[in-house]
Coordinates of C-alpha atoms in Angstrom, one line a residue:
M1 CA -14.7 -0.1 24.8
N2 CA -15.3 3.6 25.0
K3 CA -17.7 4.8 22.4
E4 CA -19.1 7.9 21.2
N5 CA -22.5 6.8 22.1
T6 CA -24.7 3.7 22.2
L7 CA -27.8 2.7 20.2
V8 CA -26.6 4.8 17.4
T9 CA -29.2 5.4 14.5
T10 CA -28.8 3.6 11.3
E11 CA -28.4 6.9 9.4
A12 CA -25.7 8.1 11.8
V13 CA -23.6 4.9 11.2
K14 CA -24.2 5.1 7.4
N15 CA -22.8 8.6 7.4
K16 CA -19.8 7.7 9.6
L17 CA -18.9 4.7 7.5
A18 CA -19.4 6.6 4.3
A19 CA -17.0 9.2 5.6
I20 CA -14.5 6.6 6.7
Y21 CA -14.7 4.8 3.4
R22 CA -14.1 8.1 1.6
D23 CA -11.2 9.5 3.6
E24 CA -9.5 6.4 5.0
G25 CA -10.8 3.5 3.0
R26 CA -7.7 3.0 1.0
R27 CA -5.4 3.2 3.8
I28 CA -7.4 0.5 5.7
Y29 CA -7.3 -1.7 2.6
A30 CA -3.5 -1.2 2.3
T31 CA -3.1 -2.3 5.9
L32 CA -5.2 -5.4 5.4
I33 CA -2.9 -6.2 2.4
R34 CA 0.1 -6.1 4.7
L35 CA -1.5 -8.1 7.4
L36 CA -3.0 -10.7 5.2
G37 CA -0.4 -10.9 2.4
D38 CA -3.0 -11.3 -0.4
F39 CA -4.9 -8.7 -2.5
E40 CA -8.2 -10.8 -3.0
L41 CA -8.4 -11.8 0.7
A42 CA -7.8 -8.2 1.9
E43 CA -10.4 -6.9 -0.4
E44 CA -13.0 -9.3 1.0
A45 CA -12.0 -8.6 4.5
F46 CA -12.3 -4.8 3.8
H47 CA -15.9 -5.1 2.7
D48 CA -16.8 -7.6 5.4
A49 CA -15.5 -5.3 8.1
F50 CA -17.6 -2.4 6.9
S51 CA -20.7 -4.7 6.7
I52 CA -20.2 -5.9 10.2
A53 CA -19.7 -2.4 11.4
M54 CA -22.9 -1.4 9.9
T55 CA -24.8 -3.8 12.4
K56 CA -22.5 -3.7 15.5
W57 CA -22.0 0.1 15.7
Q58 CA -25.8 0.6 15.9
V59 CA -25.9 -1.6 19.1
E60 CA -22.4 -1.1 20.6
G61 CA -21.8 2.5 19.6
I62 CA -19.0 3.9 17.3
P63 CA -15.5 3.1 18.5
N64 CA -13.1 5.8 19.4
K65 CA -10.8 4.5 16.8
P66 CA -13.1 3.5 13.8
A67 CA -10.2 2.7 11.4
N68 CA -8.3 0.6 13.9
W69 CA -11.6 -1.3 14.6
L70 CA -12.2 -2.0 10.9
V71 CA -8.7 -3.3 10.3
S72 CA -8.9 -5.6 13.2
T73 CA -12.4 -6.8 12.4
G74 CA -11.4 -7.5 8.8
R75 CA -8.4 -9.3 9.8
F76 CA -10.2 -11.6 12.3
K77 CA -13.0 -12.2 9.7
A78 CA -10.3 -13.2 7.1
I79 CA -8.7 -15.6 9.6
D80 CA -12.1 -17.1 10.4
Q81 CA -12.5 -17.7 6.7
L82 CA -9.1 -19.3 6.4
R83 CA -9.7 -21.7 9.3
R84 CA -12.6 -23.1 7.1
Q85 CA -10.2 -23.6 4.1
Y86 CA -7.9 -26.5 4.5
R87 CA -5.5 -25.4 1.9
H88 CA -4.7 -22.3 3.9
R89 CA -3.7 -24.0 7.2
E90 CA -0.2 -22.8 7.1
I91 CA -1.2 -19.1 6.6
V92 CA -3.7 -19.5 9.3
A93 CA -1.2 -20.8 11.7
Q94 CA 1.2 -17.9 11.0
L95 CA -1.5 -15.2 11.3
A96 CA -3.2 -16.7 14.3
S97 CA 0.1 -16.9 16.2
E98 CA 0.4 -13.1 15.9
L99 CA -3.2 -12.4 17.3
P100 CA -4.2 -12.3 20.9
D101 CA -7.2 -14.5 21.6
Q102 CA -9.3 -11.5 22.9
D103 CA -12.7 -10.0 22.3
L104 CA -12.7 -7.3 19.5
A105 CA -14.6 -5.0 22.0
N106 CA -11.4 -4.1 23.9
D107 CA -10.0 -1.2 22.1
E108 CA -6.6 -1.5 24.0
L109 CA -6.1 -4.8 22.0
L110 CA -6.8 -3.4 18.5
L111 CA -4.0 -4.2 16.2
A112 CA -3.7 -1.3 13.9
D113 CA -1.7 1.8 14.8
E114 CA -2.7 5.0 13.0
Q115 CA 0.8 5.9 11.8
L116 CA 1.3 2.2 10.7
I117 CA -2.0 2.5 8.7
A118 CA -0.9 5.7 7.1
D119 CA 2.6 4.2 6.2
D120 CA 0.8 1.1 4.8
Q121 CA -0.6 3.0 1.9
L122 CA 2.9 4.3 1.0
R123 CA 4.1 0.7 1.1
L124 CA 1.4 -0.2 -1.2
I125 CA 2.3 2.5 -3.7
F126 CA 5.9 1.2 -3.9
T127 CA 4.6 -2.3 -4.3
C128 CA 2.3 -1.6 -7.2
C129 CA 5.2 0.5 -8.7
H130 CA 7.9 -2.1 -8.3
P131 CA 10.3 -2.0 -11.3
A132 CA 9.7 -5.8 -11.9
L133 CA 6.4 -4.9 -13.2
D134 CA 5.6 -3.5 -16.6
T135 CA 4.8 0.2 -16.6
K136 CA 1.2 -0.5 -17.9
V137 CA 0.7 -2.9 -15.2
Q138 CA 2.1 -0.4 -12.5
V139 CA -0.5 2.1 -13.6
A140 CA -3.3 -0.2 -13.7
L141 CA -2.5 -1.7 -10.2
T142 CA -1.9 1.7 -8.7
L143 CA -5.3 3.0 -9.9
R144 CA -7.1 -0.3 -8.8
E145 CA -5.4 -0.9 -5.5
V146 CA -4.1 2.4 -4.2
C147 CA -6.8 4.7 -5.6
G148 CA -9.8 2.2 -5.5
L149 CA -11.1 2.9 -9.1
T150 CA -13.0 0.1 -10.5
T151 CA -11.6 -2.0 -13.4
E152 CA -14.3 -0.3 -15.6
Q153 CA -13.3 3.1 -14.7
I154 CA -9.6 2.4 -15.5
A155 CA -10.5 0.8 -18.7
S156 CA -12.7 3.7 -19.8
A157 CA -10.0 6.1 -18.9
F158 CA -7.3 4.5 -21.0
I159 CA -9.7 3.6 -23.9
T160 CA -9.1 -0.1 -23.3
S161 CA -11.5 -3.1 -23.0
V162 CA -12.5 -4.2 -19.4
S163 CA -11.1 -7.6 -20.1
T164 CA -7.8 -6.3 -21.2
M165 CA -7.4 -4.0 -18.2
A166 CA -8.6 -6.9 -15.9
Q167 CA -5.9 -9.0 -17.3
R168 CA -3.2 -6.5 -16.5
I169 CA -4.4 -6.2 -13.0
V170 CA -4.4 -9.9 -12.5
R171 CA -1.1 -10.2 -14.0
G172 CA 0.4 -7.7 -11.8
K173 CA -1.0 -9.3 -8.6
Q174 CA 0.4 -12.7 -9.8
K175 CA 3.7 -11.3 -10.4
I176 CA 3.8 -9.7 -6.9
R177 CA 3.0 -13.1 -5.5
T178 CA 5.2 -15.3 -7.7
A179 CA 8.3 -12.9 -7.5
H180 CA 7.8 -12.5 -3.7
I181 CA 7.8 -8.8 -4.1
P182 CA 7.8 -7.5 -0.5
F183 CA 5.0 -5.2 0.8
Q184 CA 7.5 -2.8 2.2
L185 CA 9.2 0.6 1.7
P186 CA 12.6 0.0 -0.3
P187 CA 15.8 0.4 1.5
Q188 CA 17.4 3.7 1.8
A189 CA 19.9 2.8 -1.0
Q190 CA 17.2 2.1 -3.4
L191 CA 14.8 4.8 -2.4
E192 CA 15.7 7.5 -4.8
E193 CA 15.5 5.1 -7.9
R194 CA 12.2 3.7 -6.6
I195 CA 10.8 7.1 -6.0
D196 CA 11.6 7.9 -9.7
S197 CA 9.4 4.9 -10.7
V198 CA 6.5 5.9 -8.3
L199 CA 6.6 9.5 -9.7
S200 CA 6.6 8.4 -13.2
V201 CA 3.5 6.4 -12.6
I202 CA 1.7 9.3 -11.1
Y203 CA 2.8 11.5 -13.9
L204 CA 1.5 9.1 -16.5
V205 CA -1.9 8.9 -14.7
Y206 CA -2.1 12.7 -14.5
N207 CA -1.1 13.3 -18.2
E208 CA -3.8 10.7 -19.3
G209 CA -6.4 12.6 -17.2
Y210 CA -5.2 16.0 -18.3
S211 CA -5.1 15.2 -22.0
S212 CA -6.6 11.9 -23.0
S213 CA -4.8 10.0 -25.6
A214 CA -8.0 9.1 -27.5
G215 CA -11.9 9.4 -27.1
D216 CA -14.4 12.1 -27.1
S217 CA -13.2 13.7 -23.8
V218 CA -10.3 16.1 -23.4
T219 CA -9.9 15.5 -19.6
R220 CA -10.7 12.7 -17.2
T221 CA -11.3 14.2 -13.8
E222 CA -11.0 10.9 -11.9
L223 CA -7.4 10.4 -13.0
T224 CA -6.2 14.0 -12.4
T225 CA -7.7 14.0 -9.0
E226 CA -6.2 10.6 -7.9
A227 CA -2.7 11.6 -9.2
I228 CA -2.8 14.8 -7.2
R229 CA -4.0 12.9 -4.1
L230 CA -1.1 10.4 -4.5
A231 CA 1.4 13.2 -4.8
R232 CA 0.0 14.9 -1.8
Q233 CA 0.4 11.6 0.2
L234 CA 4.0 11.0 -1.0
Q235 CA 4.9 14.6 -0.1
S236 CA 3.5 14.1 3.4
F237 CA 5.7 10.9 4.0
L238 CA 8.9 11.9 2.2
A239 CA 10.9 15.1 2.0
D240 CA 12.0 15.1 -1.7
T241 CA 12.1 18.1 -4.1
E242 CA 11.0 16.1 -7.0
I243 CA 7.7 15.0 -5.2
T244 CA 7.1 18.7 -4.5
G245 CA 8.0 19.6 -8.0
L246 CA 5.5 17.1 -9.5
L247 CA 2.9 18.2 -7.1
A248 CA 3.4 21.8 -8.1
L249 CA 3.3 20.9 -11.7
M250 CA 0.0 19.1 -11.4
L251 CA -1.6 21.9 -9.3
L252 CA -0.5 24.6 -11.8
N253 CA -1.9 22.7 -14.8
E254 CA -5.0 21.8 -12.9
S255 CA -5.6 25.5 -12.1
R256 CA -6.6 26.0 -15.7
R257 CA -9.1 23.3 -15.9
N258 CA -12.2 25.6 -16.1
A259 CA -10.5 27.6 -18.9
R260 CA -9.3 24.8 -21.0
I261 CA -12.6 23.5 -22.5
N262 CA -15.6 25.4 -23.9
K263 CA -19.2 24.3 -23.6
Q264 CA -19.0 22.2 -26.6
G265 CA -16.1 20.2 -25.1
D266 CA -13.5 21.7 -27.5
I267 CA -10.1 22.7 -26.5
I268 CA -9.2 26.3 -25.8
L269 CA -5.5 27.1 -26.2
L270 CA -3.5 28.6 -23.5
A271 CA -3.2 32.0 -25.4
E272 CA -6.9 32.1 -25.9
Q273 CA -8.1 31.3 -22.4
D274 CA -10.0 33.7 -20.0
C275 CA -7.5 33.8 -17.2
S276 CA -10.2 35.0 -14.8
L277 CA -11.3 31.4 -14.8
W278 CA -8.0 30.1 -13.6
N279 CA -7.9 28.8 -10.0
Q280 CA -5.8 31.3 -8.1
T281 CA -5.8 29.2 -5.0
L282 CA -4.1 26.3 -6.9
I283 CA -1.8 28.7 -8.6
Q284 CA -0.6 30.2 -5.4
E285 CA -0.1 26.9 -3.8
G286 CA 1.8 25.7 -6.9
I287 CA 4.0 28.7 -7.1
A288 CA 4.9 28.4 -3.4
L289 CA 5.8 24.7 -4.0
V290 CA 8.0 25.7 -7.0
K291 CA 9.8 28.3 -4.8
S292 CA 10.4 25.5 -2.2
S293 CA 11.5 22.9 -4.7
T294 CA 14.0 25.3 -6.6
A295 CA 15.3 26.9 -3.4
G296 CA 18.5 24.6 -3.0
G297 CA 19.5 25.3 -6.7
E298 CA 19.2 21.6 -7.7
Y299 CA 16.5 21.2 -10.5
G300 CA 14.9 18.0 -11.5
F301 CA 12.7 16.7 -14.3
Y302 CA 9.3 17.7 -12.6
T303 CA 10.7 20.8 -10.8
L304 CA 11.8 22.4 -14.0
Q305 CA 8.6 21.8 -15.7
A306 CA 6.7 23.2 -12.7
A307 CA 8.9 26.3 -12.8
I308 CA 7.9 26.8 -16.6
A309 CA 4.2 26.2 -15.6
A310 CA 4.6 28.9 -12.8
E311 CA 5.7 31.4 -15.4
H312 CA 2.7 30.8 -17.5
A313 CA 0.4 31.0 -14.5
Q314 CA 1.8 34.2 -13.6
A315 CA 0.9 35.9 -16.9
C316 CA -2.6 36.4 -18.2
N317 CA -1.4 36.7 -21.9
A318 CA 1.5 36.0 -24.2
N319 CA 2.9 39.4 -24.1
D320 CA 3.1 39.5 -20.4
T321 CA 4.9 36.1 -20.3
N322 CA 8.6 36.0 -19.4
W323 CA 9.7 33.9 -22.4
Q324 CA 13.4 34.5 -21.7
Q325 CA 13.1 32.8 -18.3
I326 CA 11.1 29.9 -19.8
L327 CA 13.8 29.4 -22.5
T328 CA 16.4 29.3 -19.6
W329 CA 14.2 26.7 -17.8
Y330 CA 13.9 24.6 -21.1
S331 CA 17.6 24.7 -21.7
L332 CA 18.1 23.2 -18.2
L333 CA 15.4 20.7 -18.7
L334 CA 17.0 19.5 -22.1
Q335 CA 20.3 19.0 -20.2
I336 CA 18.9 16.6 -17.6
A337 CA 16.2 14.8 -19.9
P338 CA 16.9 15.2 -23.5
S339 CA 13.7 14.6 -25.4
P340 CA 12.3 15.7 -28.9
V341 CA 9.0 16.6 -27.2
I342 CA 10.8 19.0 -24.8
E343 CA 12.7 20.4 -27.8
L344 CA 9.4 21.0 -29.6
N345 CA 8.1 23.0 -26.6
R346 CA 11.2 24.9 -26.3
A347 CA 10.8 25.7 -30.1
V348 CA 7.4 27.3 -29.2
A349 CA 9.1 29.5 -26.5
V350 CA 11.7 30.5 -29.1
A351 CA 9.0 31.5 -31.6
M352 CA 7.3 33.7 -28.9
H353 CA 10.8 35.3 -27.9
H354 CA 12.7 35.4 -31.1
G355 CA 10.0 35.1 -33.8
P356 CA 8.7 32.2 -36.1
E357 CA 11.6 32.0 -38.5
A358 CA 13.9 31.0 -35.8
A359 CA 11.6 28.4 -34.5
L360 CA 10.9 26.9 -37.9
L361 CA 14.3 25.8 -38.3
L362 CA 14.2 23.9 -35.1
V363 CA 10.9 22.2 -35.8
E364 CA 12.1 21.2 -39.4
Q365 CA 15.2 19.5 -37.7
L366 CA 12.7 17.8 -35.3
L367 CA 10.7 16.4 -38.1
Q368 CA 13.7 14.6 -39.4
Q369 CA 13.4 12.2 -36.4
K370 CA 11.3 9.3 -37.0
V371 CA 9.5 9.5 -33.6
M372 CA 8.3 13.0 -34.3
Q373 CA 7.0 12.0 -37.7
K374 CA 4.1 10.2 -35.8
Y375 CA 3.6 13.0 -33.4
H376 CA 0.5 15.2 -34.3
L377 CA 1.6 18.2 -32.1
C378 CA 4.9 18.5 -34.0
F379 CA 3.0 18.9 -37.4
A380 CA 0.4 21.1 -35.7
T381 CA 3.1 23.4 -34.4
Y382 CA 4.9 23.3 -37.8
A383 CA 1.6 24.4 -39.4
E384 CA 1.3 27.4 -37.0
L385 CA 4.7 28.6 -37.7
L386 CA 4.3 28.1 -41.3
G387 CA 1.0 30.2 -41.3
Q388 CA 2.8 32.9 -39.3
V389 CA 5.6 33.5 -42.0
G390 CA 2.9 33.3 -44.9
R391 CA 3.6 29.8 -46.2
K392 CA -0.1 28.8 -46.0
D393 CA -0.2 26.0 -48.6
E394 CA 2.4 24.2 -46.6
A395 CA 0.6 24.9 -43.4
R396 CA -2.5 23.4 -44.8
T397 CA -0.6 20.2 -45.7
A398 CA 1.0 20.0 -42.2
L399 CA -2.5 20.4 -40.6
K400 CA -4.1 17.6 -42.6
H401 CA -1.2 15.3 -41.8
A402 CA -1.7 16.1 -38.1
L403 CA -5.3 15.3 -38.5
T404 CA -4.4 11.7 -39.5
L405 CA -2.2 11.3 -36.4
T406 CA -4.6 12.2 -33.5
K407 CA -7.3 9.9 -32.1
Q408 CA -8.7 12.3 -29.7
A409 CA -12.0 13.9 -31.0
P410 CA -11.6 17.5 -29.4
E411 CA -8.1 17.7 -31.0
Q412 CA -9.4 16.8 -34.4
R413 CA -12.0 19.5 -34.1
I414 CA -9.5 22.0 -33.2
L415 CA -7.2 21.1 -36.0
K416 CA -10.2 21.1 -38.6
S417 CA -11.0 24.6 -37.3
K418 CA -7.5 25.9 -37.8
L419 CA -7.6 24.3 -41.4
A420 CA -10.9 26.0 -42.2
A421 CA -9.4 29.3 -40.9
L422 CA -6.3 28.8 -43.2
S423 CA -8.6 28.1 -46.2
A424 CA -10.7 31.1 -45.6
S425 CA -7.8 33.5 -45.4

């Protein structure tokens, strides 16, 4: 085996393995799942491989292809374990028949191809987001198996008990096993439909991280970071305008992270943010991606939202914002994805472009819908518009009702602040 050096120091091996774990760990794990056909067996093999490497690499040197070495070592270790378990004799026979009976020290016989390892993570994403699985299970599995978050981290992010989240993950793995969901990319005929499912899960993960549905924190960085990472991976594998659009949308939203929250953890609304705190690198990347995804003249759900976000990112205040263009984008978005939430967002743009009276009519119509009667932002928007036209008593009533509908502490604080300001005026 060709190695970088021999008799490597413990510290050097630790640093190398830490870098591989951080940068390539989830890809190695995904390949082991494909090779072994079992989540638990693959996870144990994954950790065994790193443990063995810690000892062997100090003596034998670091391999030229460390990820390949770890995949092969993990697989051999798993088969060794299975040989000792009588109930797995058929699995052993199948796996062993595919393995050359050679020493692991020979790099030429290592089983993992770099491109195959990269593709395996994409296969794992599609497996975890299979339509046969419930959406909540898809999200939990994706975060656990693809992103590597612990069950405790996922439960905390979604304000759910650890036991409930663990049950979702176990249920998902059982479903994959019993339904014989294949660990493979979907056929070309199903790819578009399956991409939608994957993008939907990534979008849900990002939204929960960008604005938590409950709890004391507005944002959860571990979720937004993983969602962006997954979108980047998808984009590197598949040429699809909606993948590009979703990545652009998340980058543009993420660019405002440092300006969204004050030192007390309270929300700072877009109109009041210090735009000098916006991340211009993310903004420029996001705008470039929007231009790329809209170049063909076909606009999808994520692409249109990214286009709207790009308009906001290019204006430091409301007066400089191209509200007419934003209204155009919202009209297109409503055509392809009718939604009362999108209608509410469009109503805000109407207020900015045509005045609060025109928007009030739209919001009052929305409040006739049952689903919007439980949506705190609809009442908060209604209160804002009522206050702008001088109907302050009604605005206070709307704000009080909005307060009863939100479980997020920072949102409750901002609503209380607005209520106090109305009362003072």
